[in-house]
mmCIF file of C-alpha atoms and ligand atoms in Angstrom:
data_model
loop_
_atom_site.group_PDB
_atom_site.id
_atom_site.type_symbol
_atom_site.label_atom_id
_atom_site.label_comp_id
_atom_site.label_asym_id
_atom_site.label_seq_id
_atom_site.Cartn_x
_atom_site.Cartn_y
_atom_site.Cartn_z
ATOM 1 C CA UNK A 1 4.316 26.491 20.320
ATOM 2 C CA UNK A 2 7.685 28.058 19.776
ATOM 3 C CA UNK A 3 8.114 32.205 20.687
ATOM 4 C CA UNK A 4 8.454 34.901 18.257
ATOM 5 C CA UNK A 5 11.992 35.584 17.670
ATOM 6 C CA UNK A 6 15.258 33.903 15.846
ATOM 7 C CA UNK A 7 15.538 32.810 12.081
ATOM 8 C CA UNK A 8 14.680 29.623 10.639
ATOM 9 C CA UNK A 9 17.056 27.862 8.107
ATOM 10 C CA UNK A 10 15.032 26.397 5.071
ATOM 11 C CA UNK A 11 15.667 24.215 2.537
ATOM 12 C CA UNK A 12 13.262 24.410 -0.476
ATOM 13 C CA UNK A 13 13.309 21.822 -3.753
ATOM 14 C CA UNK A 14 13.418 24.400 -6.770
ATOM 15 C CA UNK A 15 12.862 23.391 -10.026
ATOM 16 C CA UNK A 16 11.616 19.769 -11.753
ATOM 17 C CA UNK A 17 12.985 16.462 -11.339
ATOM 18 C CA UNK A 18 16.484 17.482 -11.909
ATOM 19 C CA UNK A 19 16.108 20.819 -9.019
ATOM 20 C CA UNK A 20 17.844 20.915 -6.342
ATOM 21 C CA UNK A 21 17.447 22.313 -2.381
ATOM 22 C CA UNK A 22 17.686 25.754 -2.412
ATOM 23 C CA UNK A 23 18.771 27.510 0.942
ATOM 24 C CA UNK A 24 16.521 30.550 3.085
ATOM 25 C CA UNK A 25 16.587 32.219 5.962
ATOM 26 C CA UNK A 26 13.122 33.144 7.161
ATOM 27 C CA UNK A 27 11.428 34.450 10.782
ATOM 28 C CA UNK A 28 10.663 32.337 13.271
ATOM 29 C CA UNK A 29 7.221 32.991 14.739
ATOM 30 C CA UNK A 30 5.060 31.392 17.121
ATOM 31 C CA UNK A 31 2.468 29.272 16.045
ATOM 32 C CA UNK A 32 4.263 28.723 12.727
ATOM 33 C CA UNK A 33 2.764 26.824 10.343
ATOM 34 C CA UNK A 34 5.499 24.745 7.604
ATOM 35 C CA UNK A 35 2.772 26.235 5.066
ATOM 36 C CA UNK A 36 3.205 30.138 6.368
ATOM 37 C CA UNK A 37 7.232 29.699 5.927
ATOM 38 C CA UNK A 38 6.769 28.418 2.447
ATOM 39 C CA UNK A 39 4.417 31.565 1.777
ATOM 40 C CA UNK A 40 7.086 34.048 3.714
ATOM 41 C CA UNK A 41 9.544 32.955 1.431
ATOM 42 C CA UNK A 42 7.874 33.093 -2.026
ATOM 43 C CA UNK A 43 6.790 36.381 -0.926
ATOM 44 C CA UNK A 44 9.949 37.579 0.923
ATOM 45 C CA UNK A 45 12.121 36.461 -0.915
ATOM 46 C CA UNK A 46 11.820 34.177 -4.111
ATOM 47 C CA UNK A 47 8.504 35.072 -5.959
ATOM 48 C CA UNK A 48 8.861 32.515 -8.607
ATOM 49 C CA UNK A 49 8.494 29.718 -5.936
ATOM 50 C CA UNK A 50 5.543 27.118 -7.144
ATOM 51 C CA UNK A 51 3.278 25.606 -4.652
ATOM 52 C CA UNK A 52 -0.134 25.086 -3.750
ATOM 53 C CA UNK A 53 -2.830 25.394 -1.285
ATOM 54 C CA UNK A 54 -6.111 26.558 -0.911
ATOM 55 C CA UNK A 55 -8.086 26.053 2.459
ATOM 56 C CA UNK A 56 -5.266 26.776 4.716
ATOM 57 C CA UNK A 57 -7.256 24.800 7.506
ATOM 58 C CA UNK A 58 -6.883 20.973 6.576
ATOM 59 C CA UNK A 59 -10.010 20.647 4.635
ATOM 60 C CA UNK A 60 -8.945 20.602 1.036
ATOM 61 C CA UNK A 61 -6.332 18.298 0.840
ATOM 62 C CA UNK A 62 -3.880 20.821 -1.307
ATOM 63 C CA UNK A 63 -1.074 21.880 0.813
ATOM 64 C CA UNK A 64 0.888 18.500 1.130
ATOM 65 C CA UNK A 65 4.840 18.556 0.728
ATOM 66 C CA UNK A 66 7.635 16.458 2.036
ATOM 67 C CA UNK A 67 9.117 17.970 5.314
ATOM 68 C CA UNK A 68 12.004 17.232 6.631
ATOM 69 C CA UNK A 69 11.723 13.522 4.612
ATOM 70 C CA UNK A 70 8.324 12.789 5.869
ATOM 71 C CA UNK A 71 4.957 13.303 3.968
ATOM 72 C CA UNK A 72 2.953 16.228 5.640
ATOM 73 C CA UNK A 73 0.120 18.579 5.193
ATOM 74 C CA UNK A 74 1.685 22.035 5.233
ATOM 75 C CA UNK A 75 -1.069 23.961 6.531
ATOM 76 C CA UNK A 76 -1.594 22.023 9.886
ATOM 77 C CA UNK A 77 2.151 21.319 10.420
ATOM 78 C CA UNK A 78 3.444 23.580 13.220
ATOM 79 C CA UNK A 79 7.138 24.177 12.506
ATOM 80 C CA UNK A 80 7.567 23.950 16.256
ATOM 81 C CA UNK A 81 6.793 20.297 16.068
ATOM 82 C CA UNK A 82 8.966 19.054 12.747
ATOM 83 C CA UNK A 83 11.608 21.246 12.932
ATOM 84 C CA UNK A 84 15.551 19.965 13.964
ATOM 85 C CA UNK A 85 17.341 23.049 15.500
ATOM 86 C CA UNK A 86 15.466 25.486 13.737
ATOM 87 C CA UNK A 87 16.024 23.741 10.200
ATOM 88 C CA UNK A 88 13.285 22.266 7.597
ATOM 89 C CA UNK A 89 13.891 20.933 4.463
ATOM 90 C CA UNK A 90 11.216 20.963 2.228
ATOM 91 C CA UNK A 91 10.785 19.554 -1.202
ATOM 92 C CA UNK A 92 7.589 17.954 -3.299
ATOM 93 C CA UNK A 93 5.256 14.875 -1.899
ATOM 94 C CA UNK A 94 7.289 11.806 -3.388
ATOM 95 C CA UNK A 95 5.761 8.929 -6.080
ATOM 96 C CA UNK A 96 4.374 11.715 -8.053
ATOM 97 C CA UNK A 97 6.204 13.868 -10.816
ATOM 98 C CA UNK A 98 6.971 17.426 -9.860
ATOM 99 C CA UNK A 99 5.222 20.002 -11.968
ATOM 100 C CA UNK A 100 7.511 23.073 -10.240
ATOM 101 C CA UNK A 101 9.379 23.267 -7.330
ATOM 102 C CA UNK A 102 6.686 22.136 -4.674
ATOM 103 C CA UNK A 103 3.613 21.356 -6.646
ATOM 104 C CA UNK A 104 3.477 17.737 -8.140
ATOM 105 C CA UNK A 105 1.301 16.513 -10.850
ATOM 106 C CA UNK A 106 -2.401 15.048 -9.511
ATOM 107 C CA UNK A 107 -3.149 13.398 -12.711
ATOM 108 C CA UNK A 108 -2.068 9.876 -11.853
ATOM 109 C CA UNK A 109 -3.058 9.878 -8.524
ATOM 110 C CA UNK A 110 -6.643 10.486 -9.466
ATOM 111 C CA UNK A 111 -6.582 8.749 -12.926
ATOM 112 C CA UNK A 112 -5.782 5.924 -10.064
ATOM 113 C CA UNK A 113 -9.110 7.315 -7.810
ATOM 114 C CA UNK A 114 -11.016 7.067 -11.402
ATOM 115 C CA UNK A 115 -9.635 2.827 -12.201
ATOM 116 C CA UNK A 116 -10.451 1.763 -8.998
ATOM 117 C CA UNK A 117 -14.043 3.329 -9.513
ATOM 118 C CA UNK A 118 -13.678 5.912 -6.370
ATOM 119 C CA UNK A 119 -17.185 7.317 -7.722
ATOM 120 C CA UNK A 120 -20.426 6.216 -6.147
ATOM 121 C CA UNK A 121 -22.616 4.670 -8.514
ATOM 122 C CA UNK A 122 -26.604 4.517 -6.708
ATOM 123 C CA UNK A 123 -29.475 2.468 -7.716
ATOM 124 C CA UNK A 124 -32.238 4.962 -6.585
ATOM 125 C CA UNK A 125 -33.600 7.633 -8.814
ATOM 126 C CA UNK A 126 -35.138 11.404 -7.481
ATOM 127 C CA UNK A 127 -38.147 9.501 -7.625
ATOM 128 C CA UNK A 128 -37.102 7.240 -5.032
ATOM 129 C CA UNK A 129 -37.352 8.337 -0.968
ATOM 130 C CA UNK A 130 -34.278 8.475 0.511
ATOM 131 C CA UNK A 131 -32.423 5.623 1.799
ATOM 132 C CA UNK A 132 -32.276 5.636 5.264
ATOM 133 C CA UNK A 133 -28.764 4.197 6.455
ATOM 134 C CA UNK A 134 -29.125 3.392 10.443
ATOM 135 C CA UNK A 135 -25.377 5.209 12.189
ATOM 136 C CA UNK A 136 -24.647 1.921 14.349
ATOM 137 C CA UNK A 137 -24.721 -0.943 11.373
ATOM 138 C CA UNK A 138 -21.365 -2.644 10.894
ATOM 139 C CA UNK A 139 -21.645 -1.705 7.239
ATOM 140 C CA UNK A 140 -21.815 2.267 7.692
ATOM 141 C CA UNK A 141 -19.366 2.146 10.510
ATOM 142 C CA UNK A 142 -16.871 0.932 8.061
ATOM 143 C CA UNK A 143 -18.112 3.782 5.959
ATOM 144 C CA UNK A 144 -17.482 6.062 8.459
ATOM 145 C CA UNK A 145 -14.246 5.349 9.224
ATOM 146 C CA UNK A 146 -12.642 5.804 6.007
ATOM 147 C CA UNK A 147 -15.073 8.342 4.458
ATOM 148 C CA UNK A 148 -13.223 11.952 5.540
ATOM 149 C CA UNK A 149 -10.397 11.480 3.218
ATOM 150 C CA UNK A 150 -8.974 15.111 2.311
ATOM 151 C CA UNK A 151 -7.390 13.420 -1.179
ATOM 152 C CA UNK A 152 -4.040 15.047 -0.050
ATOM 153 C CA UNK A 153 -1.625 11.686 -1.451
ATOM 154 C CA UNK A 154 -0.001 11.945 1.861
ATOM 155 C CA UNK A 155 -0.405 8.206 2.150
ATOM 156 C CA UNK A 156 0.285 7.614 -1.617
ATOM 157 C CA UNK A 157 3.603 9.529 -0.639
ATOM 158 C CA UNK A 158 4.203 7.694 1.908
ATOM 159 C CA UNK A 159 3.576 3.752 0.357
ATOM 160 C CA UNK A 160 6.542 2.040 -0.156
ATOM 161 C CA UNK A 161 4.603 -0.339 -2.997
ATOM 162 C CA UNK A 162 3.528 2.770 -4.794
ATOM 163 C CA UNK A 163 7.663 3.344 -5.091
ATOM 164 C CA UNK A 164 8.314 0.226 -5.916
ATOM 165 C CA UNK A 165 5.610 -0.637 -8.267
ATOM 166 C CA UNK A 166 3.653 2.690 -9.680
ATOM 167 C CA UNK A 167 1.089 1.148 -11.294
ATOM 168 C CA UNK A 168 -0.213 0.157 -7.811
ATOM 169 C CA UNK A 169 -3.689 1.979 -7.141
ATOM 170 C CA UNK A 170 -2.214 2.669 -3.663
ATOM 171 C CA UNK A 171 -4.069 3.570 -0.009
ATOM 172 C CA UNK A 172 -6.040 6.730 -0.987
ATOM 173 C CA UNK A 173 -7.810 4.993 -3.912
ATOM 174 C CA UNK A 174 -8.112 1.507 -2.289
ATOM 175 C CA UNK A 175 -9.530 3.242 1.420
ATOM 176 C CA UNK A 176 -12.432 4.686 -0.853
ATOM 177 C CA UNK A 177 -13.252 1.761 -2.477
ATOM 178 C CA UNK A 178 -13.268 -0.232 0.841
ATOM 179 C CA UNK A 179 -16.061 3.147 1.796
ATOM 180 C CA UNK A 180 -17.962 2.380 -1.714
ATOM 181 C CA UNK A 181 -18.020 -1.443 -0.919
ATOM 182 C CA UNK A 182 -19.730 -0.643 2.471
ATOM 183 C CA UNK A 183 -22.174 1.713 0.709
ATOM 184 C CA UNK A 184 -25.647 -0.346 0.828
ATOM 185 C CA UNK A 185 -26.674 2.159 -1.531
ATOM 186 C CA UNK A 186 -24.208 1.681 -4.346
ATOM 187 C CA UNK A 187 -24.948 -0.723 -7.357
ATOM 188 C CA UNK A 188 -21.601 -1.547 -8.837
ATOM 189 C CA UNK A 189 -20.128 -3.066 -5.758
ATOM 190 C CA UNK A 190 -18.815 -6.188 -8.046
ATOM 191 C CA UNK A 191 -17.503 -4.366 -10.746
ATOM 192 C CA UNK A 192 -15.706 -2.283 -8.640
ATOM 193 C CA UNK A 193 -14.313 -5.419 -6.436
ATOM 194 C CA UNK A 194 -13.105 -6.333 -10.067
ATOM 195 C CA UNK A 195 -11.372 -3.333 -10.351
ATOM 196 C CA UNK A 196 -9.401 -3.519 -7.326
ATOM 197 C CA UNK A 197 -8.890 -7.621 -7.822
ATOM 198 C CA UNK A 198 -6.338 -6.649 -10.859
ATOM 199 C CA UNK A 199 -2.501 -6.691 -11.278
ATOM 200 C CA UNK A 200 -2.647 -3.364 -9.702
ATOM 201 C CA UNK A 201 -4.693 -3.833 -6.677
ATOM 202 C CA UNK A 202 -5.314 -4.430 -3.501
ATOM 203 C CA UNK A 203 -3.487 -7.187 -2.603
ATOM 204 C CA UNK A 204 -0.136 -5.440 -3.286
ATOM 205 C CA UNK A 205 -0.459 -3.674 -0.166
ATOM 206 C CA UNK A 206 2.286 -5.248 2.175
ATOM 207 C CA UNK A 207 0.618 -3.851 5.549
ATOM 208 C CA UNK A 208 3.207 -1.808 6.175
ATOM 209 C CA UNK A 209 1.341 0.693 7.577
ATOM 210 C CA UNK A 210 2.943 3.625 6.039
ATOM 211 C CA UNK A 211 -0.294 5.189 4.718
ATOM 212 C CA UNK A 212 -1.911 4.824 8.239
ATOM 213 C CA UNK A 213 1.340 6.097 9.791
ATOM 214 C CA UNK A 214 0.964 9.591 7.845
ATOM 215 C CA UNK A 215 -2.713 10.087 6.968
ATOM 216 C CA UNK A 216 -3.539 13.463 8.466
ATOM 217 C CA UNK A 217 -7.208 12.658 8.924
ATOM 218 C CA UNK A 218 -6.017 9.966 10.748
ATOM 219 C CA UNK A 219 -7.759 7.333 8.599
ATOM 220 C CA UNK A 220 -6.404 3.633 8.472
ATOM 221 C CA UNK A 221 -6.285 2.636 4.771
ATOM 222 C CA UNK A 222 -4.036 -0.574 5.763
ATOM 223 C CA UNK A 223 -7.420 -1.754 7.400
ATOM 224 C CA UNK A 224 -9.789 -0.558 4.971
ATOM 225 C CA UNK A 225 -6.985 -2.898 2.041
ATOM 226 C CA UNK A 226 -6.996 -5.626 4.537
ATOM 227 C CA UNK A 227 -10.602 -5.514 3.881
ATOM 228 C CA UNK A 228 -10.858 -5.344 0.571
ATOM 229 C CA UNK A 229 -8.152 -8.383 0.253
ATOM 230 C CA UNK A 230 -10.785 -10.359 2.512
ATOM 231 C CA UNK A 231 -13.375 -9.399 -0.121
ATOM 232 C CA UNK A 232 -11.652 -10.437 -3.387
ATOM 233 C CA UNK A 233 -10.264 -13.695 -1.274
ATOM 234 C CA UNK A 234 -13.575 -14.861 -1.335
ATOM 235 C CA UNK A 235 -14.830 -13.461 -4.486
ATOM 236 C CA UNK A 236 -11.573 -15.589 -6.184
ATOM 237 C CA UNK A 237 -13.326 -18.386 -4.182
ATOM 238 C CA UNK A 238 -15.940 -18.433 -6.087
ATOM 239 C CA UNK A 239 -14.454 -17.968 -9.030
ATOM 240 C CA UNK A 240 -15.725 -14.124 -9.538
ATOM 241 C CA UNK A 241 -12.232 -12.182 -9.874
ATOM 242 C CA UNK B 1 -3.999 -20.944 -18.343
ATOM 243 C CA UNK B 2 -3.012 -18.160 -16.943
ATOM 244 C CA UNK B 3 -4.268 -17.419 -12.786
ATOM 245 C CA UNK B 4 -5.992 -14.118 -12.392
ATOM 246 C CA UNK B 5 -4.107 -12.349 -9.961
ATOM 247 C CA UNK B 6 -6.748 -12.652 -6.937
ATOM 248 C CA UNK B 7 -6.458 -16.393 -7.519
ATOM 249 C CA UNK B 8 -2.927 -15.657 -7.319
ATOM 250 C CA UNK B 9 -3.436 -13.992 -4.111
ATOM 251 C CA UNK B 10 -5.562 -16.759 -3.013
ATOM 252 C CA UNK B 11 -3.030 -19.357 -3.439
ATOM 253 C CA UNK B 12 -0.133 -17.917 -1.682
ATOM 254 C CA UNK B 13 -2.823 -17.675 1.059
ATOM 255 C CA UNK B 14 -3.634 -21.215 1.320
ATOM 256 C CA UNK B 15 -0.592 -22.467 0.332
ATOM 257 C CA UNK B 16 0.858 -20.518 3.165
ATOM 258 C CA UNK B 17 -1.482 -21.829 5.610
ATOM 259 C CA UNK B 18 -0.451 -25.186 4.810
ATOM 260 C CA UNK B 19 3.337 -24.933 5.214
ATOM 261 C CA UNK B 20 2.770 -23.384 8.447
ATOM 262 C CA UNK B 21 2.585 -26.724 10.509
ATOM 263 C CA UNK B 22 4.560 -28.813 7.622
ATOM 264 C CA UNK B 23 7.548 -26.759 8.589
ATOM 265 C CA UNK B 24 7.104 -26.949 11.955
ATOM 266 C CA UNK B 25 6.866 -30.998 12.250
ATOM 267 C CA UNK B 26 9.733 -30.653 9.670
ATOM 268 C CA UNK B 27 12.143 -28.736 11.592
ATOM 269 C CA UNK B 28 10.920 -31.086 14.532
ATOM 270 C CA UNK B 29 11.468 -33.916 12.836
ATOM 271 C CA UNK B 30 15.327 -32.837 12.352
ATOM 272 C CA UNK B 31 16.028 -32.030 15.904
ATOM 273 C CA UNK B 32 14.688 -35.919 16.502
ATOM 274 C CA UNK B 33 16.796 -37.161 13.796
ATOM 275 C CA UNK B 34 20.011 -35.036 15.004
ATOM 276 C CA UNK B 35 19.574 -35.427 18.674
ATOM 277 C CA UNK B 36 18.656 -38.922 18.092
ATOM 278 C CA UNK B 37 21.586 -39.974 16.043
ATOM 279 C CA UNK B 38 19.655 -41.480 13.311
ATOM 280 C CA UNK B 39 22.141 -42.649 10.849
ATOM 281 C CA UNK B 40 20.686 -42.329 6.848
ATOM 282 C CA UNK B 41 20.493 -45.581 6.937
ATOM 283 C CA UNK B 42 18.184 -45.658 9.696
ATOM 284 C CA UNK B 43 16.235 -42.667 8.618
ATOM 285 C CA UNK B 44 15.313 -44.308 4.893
ATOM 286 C CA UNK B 45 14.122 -47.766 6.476
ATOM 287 C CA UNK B 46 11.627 -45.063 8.488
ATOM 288 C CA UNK B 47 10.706 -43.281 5.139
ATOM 289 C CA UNK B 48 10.717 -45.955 2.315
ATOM 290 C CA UNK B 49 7.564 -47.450 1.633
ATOM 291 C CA UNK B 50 5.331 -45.248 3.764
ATOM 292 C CA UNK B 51 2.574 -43.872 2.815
ATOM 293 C CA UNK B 52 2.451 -41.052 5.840
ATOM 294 C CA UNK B 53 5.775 -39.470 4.746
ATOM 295 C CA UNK B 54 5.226 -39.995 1.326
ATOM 296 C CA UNK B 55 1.928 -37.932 1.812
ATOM 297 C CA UNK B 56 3.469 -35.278 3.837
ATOM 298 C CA UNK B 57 6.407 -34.296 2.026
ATOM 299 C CA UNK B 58 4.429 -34.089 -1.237
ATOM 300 C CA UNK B 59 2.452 -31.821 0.787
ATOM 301 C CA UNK B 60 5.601 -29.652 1.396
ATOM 302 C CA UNK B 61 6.490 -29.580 -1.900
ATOM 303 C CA UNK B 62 3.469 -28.793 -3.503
ATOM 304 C CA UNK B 63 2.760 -25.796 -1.049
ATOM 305 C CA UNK B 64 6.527 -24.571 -1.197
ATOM 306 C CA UNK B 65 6.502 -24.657 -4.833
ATOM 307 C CA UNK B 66 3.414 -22.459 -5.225
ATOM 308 C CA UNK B 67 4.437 -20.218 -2.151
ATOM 309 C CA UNK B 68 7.889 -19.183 -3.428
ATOM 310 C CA UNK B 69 6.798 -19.115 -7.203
ATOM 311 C CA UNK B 70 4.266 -16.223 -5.812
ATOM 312 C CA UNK B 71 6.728 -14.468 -4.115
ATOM 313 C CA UNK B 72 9.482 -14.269 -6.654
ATOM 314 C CA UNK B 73 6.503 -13.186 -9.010
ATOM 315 C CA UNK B 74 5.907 -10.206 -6.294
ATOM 316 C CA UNK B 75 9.681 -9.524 -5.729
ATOM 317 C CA UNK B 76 10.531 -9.413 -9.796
ATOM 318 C CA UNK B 77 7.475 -7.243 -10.123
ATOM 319 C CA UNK B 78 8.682 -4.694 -7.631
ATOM 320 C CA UNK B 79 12.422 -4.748 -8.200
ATOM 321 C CA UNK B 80 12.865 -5.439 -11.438
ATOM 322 C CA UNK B 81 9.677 -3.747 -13.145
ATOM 323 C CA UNK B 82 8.479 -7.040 -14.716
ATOM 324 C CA UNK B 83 5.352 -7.337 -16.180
ATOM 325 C CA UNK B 84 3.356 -9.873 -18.310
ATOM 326 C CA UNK B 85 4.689 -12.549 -19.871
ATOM 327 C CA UNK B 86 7.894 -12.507 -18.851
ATOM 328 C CA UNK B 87 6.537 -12.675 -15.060
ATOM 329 C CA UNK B 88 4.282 -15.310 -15.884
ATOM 330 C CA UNK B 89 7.019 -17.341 -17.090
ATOM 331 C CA UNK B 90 9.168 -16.512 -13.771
ATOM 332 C CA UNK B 91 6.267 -17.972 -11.740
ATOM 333 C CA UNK B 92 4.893 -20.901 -13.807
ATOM 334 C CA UNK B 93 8.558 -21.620 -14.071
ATOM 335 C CA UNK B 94 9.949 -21.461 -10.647
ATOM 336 C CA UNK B 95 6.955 -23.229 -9.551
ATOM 337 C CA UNK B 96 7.784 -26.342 -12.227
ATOM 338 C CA UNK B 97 11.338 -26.219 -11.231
ATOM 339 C CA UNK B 98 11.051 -26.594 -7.325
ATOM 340 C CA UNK B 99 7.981 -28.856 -7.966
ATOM 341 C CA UNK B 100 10.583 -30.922 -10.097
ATOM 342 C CA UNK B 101 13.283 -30.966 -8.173
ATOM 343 C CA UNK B 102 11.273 -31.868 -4.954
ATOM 344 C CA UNK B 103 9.418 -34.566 -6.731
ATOM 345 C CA UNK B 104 12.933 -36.056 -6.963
ATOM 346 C CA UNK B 105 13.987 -35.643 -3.424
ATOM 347 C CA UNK B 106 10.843 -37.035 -2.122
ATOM 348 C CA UNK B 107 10.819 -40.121 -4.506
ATOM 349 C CA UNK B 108 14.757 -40.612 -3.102
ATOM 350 C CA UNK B 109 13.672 -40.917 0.489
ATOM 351 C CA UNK B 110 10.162 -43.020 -0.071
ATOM 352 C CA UNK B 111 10.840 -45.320 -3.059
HETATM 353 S S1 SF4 C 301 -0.005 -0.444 4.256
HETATM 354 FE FE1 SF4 C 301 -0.163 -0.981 2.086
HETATM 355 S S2 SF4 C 301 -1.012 0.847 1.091
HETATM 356 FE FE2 SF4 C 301 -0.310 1.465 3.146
HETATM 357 S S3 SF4 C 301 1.769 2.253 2.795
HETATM 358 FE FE3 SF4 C 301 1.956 0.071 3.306
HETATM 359 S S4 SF4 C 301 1.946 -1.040 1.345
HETATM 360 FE FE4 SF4 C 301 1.206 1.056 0.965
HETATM 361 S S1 SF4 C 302 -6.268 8.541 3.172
HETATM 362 FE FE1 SF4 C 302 -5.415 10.170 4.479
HETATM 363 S S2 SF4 C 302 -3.371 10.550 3.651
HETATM 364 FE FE2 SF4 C 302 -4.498 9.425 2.094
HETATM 365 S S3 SF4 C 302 -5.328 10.985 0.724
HETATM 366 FE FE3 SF4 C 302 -6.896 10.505 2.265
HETATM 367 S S4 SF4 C 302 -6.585 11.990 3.917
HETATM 368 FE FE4 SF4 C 302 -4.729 12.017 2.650
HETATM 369 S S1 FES C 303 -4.328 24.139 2.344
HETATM 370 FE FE1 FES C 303 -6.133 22.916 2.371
HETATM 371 S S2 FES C 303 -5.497 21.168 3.490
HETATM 372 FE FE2 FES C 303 -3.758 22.443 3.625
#
């Protein structure tokens, strides 16, 4: 929780690639959030400041930044929990360019969503009844399970690979193709296996665990990959990717 | 002919599998031959001729040849940005090489 009271030291990234951390002093208040700080200070105190959120309550997947070196979503961080004697640094999500300050550029990471073929692709047509999926099936639990992905890149921040290697689709992607595959409804389950079966696919993933270490949603996208690796193993077998 | 990379992925898999227990009975095999005393001498009237060793260390070789050409591939594509051609000729390479050079060393102890 953290009272009311005392100043906060802040560190904020300003500018592009080449910024650098700019230092604040902003109230400390209880039941901070990292996202309310940023918002004191572009309106307290440097208007220019470039970031970006939207819900404010963890829904829209917006908000994320790098605090204090790990990949977080702002607007559900309490400052009383990441804070080190009353100091945050905060600077852009990493593995993506920075557009200004704290927002980075999307493009990639959904041009990524796109290659992978994130989209559901059905079979039925409005003249068709609607499918009925039953909750408990092993298929729709996997579904489940990986389905309430916020799209915030934390986890594409977070992978290691993705660093290493950016053409790699990465965990966000990969976790909702793993959803798609489990979809008994969808009709392009093969091609899309073939799109994750690539150079840049799944079975980059070193289970490192990153991803599921930082997911907000707490979703397990090392799984869901470990999954899809099982999927094209077999599919290689016989001789399909 | 070019592997896809999911047949890639496949054969580090299996390949991996395989070395598994080869390494174990091989590291085994050296305790014997230390604690033992085995002289070379002793150990190449054991390995000449026979079919068994013959069989398992071309085993080894194959798998080890395949495993590590795989994961230099993996480590040059991640460290040192390679792509295409010049990574398939790190792995086809790499894998010729070791499977080269342990042709040789198994031929030395079983001929
Ligand atoms: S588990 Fe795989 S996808 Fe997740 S962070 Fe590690 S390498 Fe990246
Ligand atoms: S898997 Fe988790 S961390 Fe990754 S984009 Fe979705 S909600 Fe964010
Ligand atoms: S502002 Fe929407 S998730 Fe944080």
């Amino acid at each position: 929780m953290g009272a009311d009271g005392g100043n906060l030291s802040v560190r904020i990234w300003k500018g592009g690639a080449g910024g650098r951390l700019i230092e604040f002093e902003a109230p400390q208040r209880a039941n901070q959030t990292v996202l309310d700080v940023v918002t004191w200070v572009q309106r307290h105190r440097d208007p220019g400041l470039a970031y970006r959120f939207a819900c404010r309550v963890g829904m829209c997947g917006s908000c994320a930044m790098t605090v204090n070196g790990k990949p977080r979503w702002t607007c559900r961080t309490h400052v009383a929990k990441v804070a080190q004697d009353s100091r945050l640094t905060i600077e852009p999500l990493r593995n993506l360019p920075i557009v200004k300050d704290l927002a980075c550029d999307m493009t990639v990471f959904f041009e990524k969503w796109r290659d992978a073929r994130g989209r559901f692709e059905g079979r039925a047509t409005r003249y068709d009844d609607i499918e009925c999926i039953a909750p408990e099936t092993p298929a729709r639990q996997a579904v489940d399970a990986g389905i309430e992905c916020i799209n915030c890149a934390v986890c594409y921040a977070a992978c290691d690979v993705v660093a290493w290697k950016p053409d790699y689709l990465g965990p966000a992607a990969l976790n909702r193709v793993w959803t798609l595959q489990n979809d008994t409804r969808d009709a392009a389950q093969a091609e899309r296996l073939a799109a994750v079966a690539g150079e840049a696919g799944c079975h980059n993933c070193h289970s490192q665990q990153g991803c599921t270490t930082h997911c907000p949603m707490s979703l397990n996208p090392t799984a869901s990959i470990a999954g899809l690796k099982r999927a094209v193993f077999m599919a290689a077998l016989r001789g399909e990717v | 002919m070019n592997l896809t990379s999911a047949q890639l992925y496949v054969l580090q898999r299996l390949s991996a599998a395989v070395l598994a227990p080869l390494v174990l009975v091989h590291l085994g095999l050296i305790v014997y031959a230390i604690q033992d005393g085995l002289s070379a001498a002793e150990i190449l009237s054991r390995t000449r001729g026979s079919f068994v060793w013959a069989g398992f260390y071309s085993a080894f070789v194959i798998a080890a040849a395949i495993h590590a050409a795989i994961g230099l591939r993996s480590i040059a594509a991640e460290n040192l940005a390679w792509r295409g051609a010049r990574l398939d000729a790190l792995t086809y390479g790499a894998a010729l090489l070791l499977m080269t050079l342990g042709a040789r060393a198994v031929a030395a102890v079983v001929l």
